[in-house]
mmCIF file of C-alpha atoms in Angstrom:
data_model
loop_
_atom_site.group_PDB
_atom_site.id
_atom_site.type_symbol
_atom_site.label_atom_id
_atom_site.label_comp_id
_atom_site.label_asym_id
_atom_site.label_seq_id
_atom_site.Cartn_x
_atom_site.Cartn_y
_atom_site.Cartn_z
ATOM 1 C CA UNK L 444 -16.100 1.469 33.578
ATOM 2 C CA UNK L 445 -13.582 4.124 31.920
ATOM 3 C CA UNK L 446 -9.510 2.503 31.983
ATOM 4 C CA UNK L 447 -6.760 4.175 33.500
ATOM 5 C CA UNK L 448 -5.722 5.716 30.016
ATOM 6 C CA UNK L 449 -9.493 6.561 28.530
ATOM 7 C CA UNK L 450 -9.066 8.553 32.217
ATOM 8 C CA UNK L 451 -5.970 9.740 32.016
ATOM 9 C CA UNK L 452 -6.366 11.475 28.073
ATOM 10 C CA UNK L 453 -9.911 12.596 29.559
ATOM 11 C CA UNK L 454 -7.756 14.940 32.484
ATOM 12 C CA UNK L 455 -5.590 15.687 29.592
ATOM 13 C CA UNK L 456 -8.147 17.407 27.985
ATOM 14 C CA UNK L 457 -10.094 19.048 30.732
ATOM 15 C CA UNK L 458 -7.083 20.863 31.524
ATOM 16 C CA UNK L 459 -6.196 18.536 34.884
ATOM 17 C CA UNK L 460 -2.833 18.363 34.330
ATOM 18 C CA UNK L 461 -2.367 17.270 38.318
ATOM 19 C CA UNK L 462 -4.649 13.856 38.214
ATOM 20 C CA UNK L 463 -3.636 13.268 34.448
ATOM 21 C CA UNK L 464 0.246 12.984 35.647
ATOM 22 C CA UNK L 465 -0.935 11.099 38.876
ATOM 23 C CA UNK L 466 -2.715 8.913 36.822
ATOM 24 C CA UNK L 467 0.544 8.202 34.222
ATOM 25 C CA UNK L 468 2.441 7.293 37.175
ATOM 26 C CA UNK L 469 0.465 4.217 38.105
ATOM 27 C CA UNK L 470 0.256 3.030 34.433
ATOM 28 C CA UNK L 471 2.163 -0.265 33.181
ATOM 29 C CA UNK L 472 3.121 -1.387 30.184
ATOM 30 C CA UNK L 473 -0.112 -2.605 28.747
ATOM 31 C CA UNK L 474 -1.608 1.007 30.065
ATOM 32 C CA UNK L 475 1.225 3.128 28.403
ATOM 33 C CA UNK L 476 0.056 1.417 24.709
ATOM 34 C CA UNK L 477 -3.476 2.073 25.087
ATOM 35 C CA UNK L 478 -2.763 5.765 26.069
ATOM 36 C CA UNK L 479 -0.470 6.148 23.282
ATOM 37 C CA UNK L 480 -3.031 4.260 21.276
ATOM 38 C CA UNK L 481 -5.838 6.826 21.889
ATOM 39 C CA UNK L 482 -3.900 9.814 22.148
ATOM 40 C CA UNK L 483 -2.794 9.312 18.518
ATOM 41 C CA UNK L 484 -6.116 8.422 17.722
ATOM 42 C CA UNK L 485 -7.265 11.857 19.416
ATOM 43 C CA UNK L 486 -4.820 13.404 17.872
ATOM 44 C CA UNK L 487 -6.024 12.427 14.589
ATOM 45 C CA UNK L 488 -9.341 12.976 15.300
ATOM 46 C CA UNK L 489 -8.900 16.379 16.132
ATOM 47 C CA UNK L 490 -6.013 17.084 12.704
ATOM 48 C CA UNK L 491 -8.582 15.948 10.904
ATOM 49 C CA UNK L 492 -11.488 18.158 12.310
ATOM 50 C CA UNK L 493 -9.219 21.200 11.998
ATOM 51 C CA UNK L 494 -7.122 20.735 8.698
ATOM 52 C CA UNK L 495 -8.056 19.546 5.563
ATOM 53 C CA UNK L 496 -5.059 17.704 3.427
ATOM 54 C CA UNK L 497 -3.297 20.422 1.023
ATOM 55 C CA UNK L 498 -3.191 23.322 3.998
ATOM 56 C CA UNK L 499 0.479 23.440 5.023
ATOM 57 C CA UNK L 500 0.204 27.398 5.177
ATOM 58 C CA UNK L 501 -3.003 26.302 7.832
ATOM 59 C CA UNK L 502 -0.662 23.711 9.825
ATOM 60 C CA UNK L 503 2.514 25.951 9.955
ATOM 61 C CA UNK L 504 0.626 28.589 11.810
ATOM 62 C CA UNK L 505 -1.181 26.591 13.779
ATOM 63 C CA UNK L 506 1.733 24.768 14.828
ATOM 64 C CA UNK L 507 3.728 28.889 15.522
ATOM 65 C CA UNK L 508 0.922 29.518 18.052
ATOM 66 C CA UNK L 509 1.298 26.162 19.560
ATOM 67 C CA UNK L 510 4.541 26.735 20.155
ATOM 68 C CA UNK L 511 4.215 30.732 21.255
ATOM 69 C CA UNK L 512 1.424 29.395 24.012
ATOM 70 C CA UNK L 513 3.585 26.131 25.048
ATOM 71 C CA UNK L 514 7.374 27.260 24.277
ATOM 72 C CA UNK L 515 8.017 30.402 24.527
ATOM 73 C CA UNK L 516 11.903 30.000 24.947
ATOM 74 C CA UNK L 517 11.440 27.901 21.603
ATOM 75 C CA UNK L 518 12.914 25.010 22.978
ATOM 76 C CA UNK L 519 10.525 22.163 23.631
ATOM 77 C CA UNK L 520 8.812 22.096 20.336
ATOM 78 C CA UNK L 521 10.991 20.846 17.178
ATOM 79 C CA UNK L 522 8.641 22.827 14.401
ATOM 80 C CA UNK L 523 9.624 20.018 11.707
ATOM 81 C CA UNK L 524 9.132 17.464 14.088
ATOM 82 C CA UNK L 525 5.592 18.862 15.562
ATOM 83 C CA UNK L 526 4.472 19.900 11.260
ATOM 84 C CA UNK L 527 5.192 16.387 10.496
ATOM 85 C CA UNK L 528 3.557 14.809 13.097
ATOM 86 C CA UNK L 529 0.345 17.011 11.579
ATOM 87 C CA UNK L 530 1.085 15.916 7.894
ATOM 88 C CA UNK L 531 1.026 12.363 9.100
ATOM 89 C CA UNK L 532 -2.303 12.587 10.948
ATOM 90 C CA UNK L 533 -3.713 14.518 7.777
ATOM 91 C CA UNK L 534 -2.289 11.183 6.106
ATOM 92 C CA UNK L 535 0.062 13.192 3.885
ATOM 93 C CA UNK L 536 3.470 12.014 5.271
ATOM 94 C CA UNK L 537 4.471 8.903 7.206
ATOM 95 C CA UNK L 538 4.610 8.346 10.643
ATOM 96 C CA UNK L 539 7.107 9.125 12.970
ATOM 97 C CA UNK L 540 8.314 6.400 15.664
ATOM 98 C CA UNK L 541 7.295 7.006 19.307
ATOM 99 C CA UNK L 542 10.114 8.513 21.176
ATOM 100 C CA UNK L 543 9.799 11.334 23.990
ATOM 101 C CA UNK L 544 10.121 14.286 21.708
ATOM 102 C CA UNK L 545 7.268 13.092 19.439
ATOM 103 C CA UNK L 546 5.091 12.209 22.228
ATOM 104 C CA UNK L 547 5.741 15.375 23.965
ATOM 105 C CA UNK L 548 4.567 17.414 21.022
ATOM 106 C CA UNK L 549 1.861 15.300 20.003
ATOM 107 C CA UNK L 550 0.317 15.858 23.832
ATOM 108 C CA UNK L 551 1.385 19.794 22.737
ATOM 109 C CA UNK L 552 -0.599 19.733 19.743
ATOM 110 C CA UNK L 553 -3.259 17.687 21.052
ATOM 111 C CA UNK L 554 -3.979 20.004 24.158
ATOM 112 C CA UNK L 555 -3.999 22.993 21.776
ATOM 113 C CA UNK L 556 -6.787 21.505 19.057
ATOM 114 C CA UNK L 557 -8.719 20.634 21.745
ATOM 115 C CA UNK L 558 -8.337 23.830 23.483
ATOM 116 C CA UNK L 559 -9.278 25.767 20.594
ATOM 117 C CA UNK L 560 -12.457 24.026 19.831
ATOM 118 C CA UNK L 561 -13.705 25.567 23.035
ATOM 119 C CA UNK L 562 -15.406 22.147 23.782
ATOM 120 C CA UNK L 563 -17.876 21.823 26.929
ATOM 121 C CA UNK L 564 -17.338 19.341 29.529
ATOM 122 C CA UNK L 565 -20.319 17.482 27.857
ATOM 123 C CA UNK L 566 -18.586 17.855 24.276
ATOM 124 C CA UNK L 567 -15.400 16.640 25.565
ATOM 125 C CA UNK L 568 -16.726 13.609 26.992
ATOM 126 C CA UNK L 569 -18.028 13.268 23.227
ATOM 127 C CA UNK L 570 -14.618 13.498 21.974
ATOM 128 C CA UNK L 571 -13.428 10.953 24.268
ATOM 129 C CA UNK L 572 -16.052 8.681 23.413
ATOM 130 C CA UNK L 573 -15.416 8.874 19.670
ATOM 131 C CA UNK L 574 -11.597 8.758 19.604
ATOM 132 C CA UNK L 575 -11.900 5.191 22.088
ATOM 133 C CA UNK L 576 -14.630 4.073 19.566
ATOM 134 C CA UNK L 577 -12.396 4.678 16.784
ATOM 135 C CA UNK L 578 -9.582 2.936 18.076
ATOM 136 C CA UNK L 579 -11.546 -0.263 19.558
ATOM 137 C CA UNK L 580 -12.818 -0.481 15.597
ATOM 138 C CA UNK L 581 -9.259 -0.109 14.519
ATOM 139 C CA UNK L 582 -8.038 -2.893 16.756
ATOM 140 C CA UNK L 583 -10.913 -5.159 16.444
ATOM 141 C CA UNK L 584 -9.093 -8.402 13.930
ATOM 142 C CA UNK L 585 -10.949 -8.433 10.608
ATOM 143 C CA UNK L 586 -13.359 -11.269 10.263
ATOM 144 C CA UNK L 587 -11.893 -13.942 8.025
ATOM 145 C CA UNK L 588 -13.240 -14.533 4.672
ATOM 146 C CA UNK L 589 -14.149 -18.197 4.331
ATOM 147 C CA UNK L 590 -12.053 -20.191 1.829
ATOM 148 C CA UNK L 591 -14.409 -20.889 -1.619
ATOM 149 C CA UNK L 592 -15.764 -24.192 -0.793
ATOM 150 C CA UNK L 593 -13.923 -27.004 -2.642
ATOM 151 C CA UNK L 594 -15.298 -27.634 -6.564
ATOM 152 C CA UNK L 595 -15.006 -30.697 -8.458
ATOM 153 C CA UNK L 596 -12.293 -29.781 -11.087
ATOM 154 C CA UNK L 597 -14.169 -32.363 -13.859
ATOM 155 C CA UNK L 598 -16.682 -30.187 -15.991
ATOM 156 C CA UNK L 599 -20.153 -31.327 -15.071
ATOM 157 C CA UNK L 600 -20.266 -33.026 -18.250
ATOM 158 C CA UNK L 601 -17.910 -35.212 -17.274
ATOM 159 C CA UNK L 602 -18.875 -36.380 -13.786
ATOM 160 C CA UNK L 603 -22.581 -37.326 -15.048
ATOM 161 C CA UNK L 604 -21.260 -40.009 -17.628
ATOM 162 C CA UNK L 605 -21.173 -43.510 -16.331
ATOM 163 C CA UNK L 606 -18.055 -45.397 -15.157
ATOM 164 C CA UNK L 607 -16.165 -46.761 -18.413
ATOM 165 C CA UNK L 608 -16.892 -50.252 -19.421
ATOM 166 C CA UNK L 609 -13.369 -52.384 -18.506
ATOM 167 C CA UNK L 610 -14.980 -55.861 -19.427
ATOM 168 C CA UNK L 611 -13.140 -56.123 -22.302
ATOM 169 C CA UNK L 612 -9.927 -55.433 -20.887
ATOM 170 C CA UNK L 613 -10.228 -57.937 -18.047
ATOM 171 C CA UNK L 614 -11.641 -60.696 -20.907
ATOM 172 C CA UNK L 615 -8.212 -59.606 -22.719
ATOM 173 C CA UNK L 616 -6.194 -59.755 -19.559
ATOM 174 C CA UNK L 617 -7.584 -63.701 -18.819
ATOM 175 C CA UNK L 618 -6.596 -64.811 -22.209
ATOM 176 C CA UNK L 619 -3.104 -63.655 -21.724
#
């Protein structure tokens, strides 16, 4: 069974911008960080498939056209803000912290790599599928490494040699 936000990014992305704003509506709290989860992790995805690290030239006109098909009154979309947000997916510059600006234009720039790789609904599904398996992997805890099992300190040497002899202490400790 798909979640709420695995069906909510998958409207996203088909273009259903009617059902993927009905479907934000009903979303809680837990629901809100696991479609913020996998739209960063589409988002990435998609950076990555598009941009190689070392490209800004590629990335700042990519992000112009984003903006000429999305903003045209060149208000919504903060260029720094939106190149950064690239950078940091091409892991070339930190992150930047979730507010409503940088999710905004992260939904911008996701809708437009997605858009251009003229996907079908068959590769989009695809899409989906990878960027949820890539973020259940990420969130998955890290199996623990067992501790070393504990080792005698004493060389073996030592632990094979008999107990000392204490006879003739105790026959020096009765004639005392």
């Amino acid at each position: 069974m798909t979640s709420a936000p695995t069906a909510a990014l998958t409207y996203l992305v088909a273009g259903q911008t009617g059902a993927h704003e009905r479907q934000l509506a009903r979303f809680d709290d837990n629901q809100w960080q696991e479609y913020l989860d996998l739209l960063s992790g589409l988002f990435v995805l998609t950076a990555e498939r598009r941009f190689r690290p070392g490209e800004p030239a590629a990335v700042i006109r990519f992000v112009a056209s984003v903006r000429e098909r999305f903003d045209p009154a060149g208000t919504a979309i903060d260029p720094t803000v939106a190149e950064t947000l690239m950078y940091a997916a091409l892991g070339q510059h930190d992150t930047l912290p979730a507010t409503a600006e940088t999710i905004t234009t992260q939904t911008l720039l996701v809708v437009a790599l997605v858009t251009d790789e003229g996907l079908s609904p068959a590769g989009l599904a695809d899409l989906i599928d990878d960027t949820t398996t890539m973020i259940a992997l990420q969130s998955e805890p890290a199996e623990l490494e067992k501790p070393p099992e504990a080792v005698d300190p004493a060389p073996a040497e030592e632990a094979d040699l008999p107990a000392p002899d204490t006879t003739a202490d105790d026959d020096r400790a009765a004639q005392q």
